[in-house]
Amino acid sequence: TYVVTENCIACKYTDCVEVCPVDCFYEGENTLVIHPDECIDCGVCEPECPADAIRPDTEPDMEKWVEFNRKYSELW
Ligand code: SF4
């Protein structure tokens, strides 16, 4: 799965939302978030993010961001 990370804070771009084929972006408190169970891991959103905030969860130390994305996407 891909996750939204701290560079998203206060970012106003929604390019990622527009390209996601499964509409798995949700609004968090001050970031967008990706629902980790709905993301199909296509990677299309990553290069679209002007803030470079979207990372694959296979990178090191992503556990807290996976939890963050899950927490806020499940409020909807
Ligand atoms: Fe959507 Fe694909 Fe990005 Fe997952 S990797 S959030 S499915 S665009």
PDB file of C-alpha atoms and ligand atoms in Angstrom:
ATOM      1  CA  THR A   1       0.000   0.000   0.000  1.00  0.00           C
ATOM      2  CA  TYR A   2       0.989   3.614  -0.405  1.00  0.00           C
ATOM      3  CA  VAL A   3       0.766   6.077   2.470  1.00  0.00           C
ATOM      4  CA  VAL A   4       0.518   9.836   2.817  1.00  0.00           C
ATOM      5  CA  THR A   5       3.320  11.248   4.978  1.00  0.00           C
ATOM      6  CA  GLU A   6       4.182  14.541   6.676  1.00  0.00           C
ATOM      7  CA  ASN A   7       4.909  16.594   3.563  1.00  0.00           C
ATOM      8  CA  CYS A   8       1.164  16.519   2.928  1.00  0.00           C
ATOM      9  CA  ILE A   9       0.459  18.758   5.935  1.00  0.00           C
ATOM     10  CA  ALA A  10      -1.197  21.943   4.722  1.00  0.00           C
ATOM     11  CA  CYS A  11      -0.741  20.925   1.076  1.00  0.00           C
ATOM     12  CA  LYS A  12      -3.634  22.126  -1.020  1.00  0.00           C
ATOM     13  CA  TYR A  13      -3.057  20.029  -4.094  1.00  0.00           C
ATOM     14  CA  THR A  14      -5.403  17.190  -4.914  1.00  0.00           C
ATOM     15  CA  ASP A  15      -3.682  15.801  -7.989  1.00  0.00           C
ATOM     16  CA  CYS A  16      -3.366  12.443  -6.225  1.00  0.00           C
ATOM     17  CA  VAL A  17      -7.104  12.202  -5.577  1.00  0.00           C
ATOM     18  CA  GLU A  18      -7.857  12.853  -9.229  1.00  0.00           C
ATOM     19  CA  VAL A  19      -5.673  10.042 -10.545  1.00  0.00           C
ATOM     20  CA  CYS A  20      -6.499   7.303  -8.028  1.00  0.00           C
ATOM     21  CA  PRO A  21      -8.471   4.605  -9.884  1.00  0.00           C
ATOM     22  CA  VAL A  22     -10.189   3.302  -6.746  1.00  0.00           C
ATOM     23  CA  ASP A  23     -10.943   6.600  -4.944  1.00  0.00           C
ATOM     24  CA  CYS A  24      -9.207   5.571  -1.750  1.00  0.00           C
ATOM     25  CA  PHE A  25      -8.107   9.039  -0.642  1.00  0.00           C
ATOM     26  CA  TYR A  26      -9.919  10.548   2.339  1.00  0.00           C
ATOM     27  CA  GLU A  27      -9.642  13.816   4.211  1.00  0.00           C
ATOM     28  CA  GLY A  28      -7.757  13.723   7.494  1.00  0.00           C
ATOM     29  CA  GLU A  29      -7.383  16.565   9.970  1.00  0.00           C
ATOM     30  CA  ASN A  30      -4.685  18.443   8.084  1.00  0.00           C
ATOM     31  CA  THR A  31      -3.628  15.965   5.416  1.00  0.00           C
ATOM     32  CA  LEU A  32      -5.204  13.640   2.953  1.00  0.00           C
ATOM     33  CA  VAL A  33      -4.892   9.965   3.805  1.00  0.00           C
ATOM     34  CA  ILE A  34      -4.991   6.721   1.851  1.00  0.00           C
ATOM     35  CA  HIS A  35      -7.150   3.853   3.106  1.00  0.00           C
ATOM     36  CA  PRO A  36      -4.613   1.028   3.390  1.00  0.00           C
ATOM     37  CA  ASP A  37      -7.165  -1.713   2.667  1.00  0.00           C
ATOM     38  CA  GLU A  38      -8.574   0.016  -0.397  1.00  0.00           C
ATOM     39  CA  CYS A  39      -5.288   1.014  -2.049  1.00  0.00           C
ATOM     40  CA  ILE A  40      -4.439  -1.409  -4.850  1.00  0.00           C
ATOM     41  CA  ASP A  41      -0.770  -0.425  -4.830  1.00  0.00           C
ATOM     42  CA  CYS A  42      -0.814   0.850  -8.400  1.00  0.00           C
ATOM     43  CA  GLY A  43       1.640   3.677  -7.697  1.00  0.00           C
ATOM     44  CA  VAL A  44      -0.078   6.150 -10.019  1.00  0.00           C
ATOM     45  CA  CYS A  45      -0.470   8.811  -7.316  1.00  0.00           C
ATOM     46  CA  GLU A  46       3.144   8.911  -6.177  1.00  0.00           C
ATOM     47  CA  PRO A  47       4.636  10.949  -9.063  1.00  0.00           C
ATOM     48  CA  GLU A  48       1.561  13.225  -9.117  1.00  0.00           C
ATOM     49  CA  CYS A  49       2.175  14.563  -5.610  1.00  0.00           C
ATOM     50  CA  PRO A  50       3.896  17.981  -5.845  1.00  0.00           C
ATOM     51  CA  ALA A  51       4.951  17.725  -2.189  1.00  0.00           C
ATOM     52  CA  ASP A  52       6.505  14.259  -2.543  1.00  0.00           C
ATOM     53  CA  ALA A  53       4.350  13.147   0.388  1.00  0.00           C
ATOM     54  CA  ILE A  54       3.174   9.793  -0.951  1.00  0.00           C
ATOM     55  CA  ARG A  55       5.495   6.900  -0.182  1.00  0.00           C
ATOM     56  CA  PRO A  56       5.264   3.115  -0.505  1.00  0.00           C
ATOM     57  CA  ASP A  57       4.932   1.407   2.890  1.00  0.00           C
ATOM     58  CA  THR A  58       7.858  -0.831   1.978  1.00  0.00           C
ATOM     59  CA  GLU A  59      10.245   2.001   2.831  1.00  0.00           C
ATOM     60  CA  PRO A  60      11.866   1.955   6.299  1.00  0.00           C
ATOM     61  CA  ASP A  61       9.991   3.319   9.324  1.00  0.00           C
ATOM     62  CA  MET A  62       6.612   3.596   7.638  1.00  0.00           C
ATOM     63  CA  GLU A  63       4.636   1.809  10.382  1.00  0.00           C
ATOM     64  CA  LYS A  64       3.486   5.006  12.055  1.00  0.00           C
ATOM     65  CA  TRP A  65       2.311   6.419   8.747  1.00  0.00           C
ATOM     66  CA  VAL A  66       0.357   3.280   7.917  1.00  0.00           C
ATOM     67  CA  GLU A  67      -1.406   3.632  11.284  1.00  0.00           C
ATOM     68  CA  PHE A  68      -1.962   7.350  10.678  1.00  0.00           C
ATOM     69  CA  ASN A  69      -3.515   6.724   7.265  1.00  0.00           C
ATOM     70  CA  ARG A  70      -5.685   3.916   8.628  1.00  0.00           C
ATOM     71  CA  LYS A  71      -6.884   5.953  11.593  1.00  0.00           C
ATOM     72  CA  TYR A  72      -8.084   8.924   9.575  1.00  0.00           C
ATOM     73  CA  SER A  73      -9.442   7.037   6.577  1.00  0.00           C
ATOM     74  CA  GLU A  74     -11.605   4.851   8.801  1.00  0.00           C
ATOM     75  CA  LEU A  75     -13.395   7.870  10.270  1.00  0.00           C
ATOM     76  CA  TRP A  76     -15.418   8.034   7.066  1.00  0.00           C
TER      77      TRP A  76
HETATM   78 FE1  SF4 B   1      -4.813   5.064  -5.312  1.00  0.00          FE
HETATM   79 FE2  SF4 B   1      -2.956   3.674  -6.678  1.00  0.00          FE
HETATM   80 FE3  SF4 B   1      -2.211   5.686  -5.074  1.00  0.00          FE
HETATM   81 FE4  SF4 B   1      -3.142   3.418  -4.005  1.00  0.00          FE
HETATM   82  S1  SF4 B   1      -1.237   3.666  -5.181  1.00  0.00           S
HETATM   83  S2  SF4 B   1      -3.707   5.501  -3.392  1.00  0.00           S
HETATM   84  S3  SF4 B   1      -4.703   2.837  -5.526  1.00  0.00           S
HETATM   85  S4  SF4 B   1      -3.460   5.861  -6.940  1.00  0.00           S
END
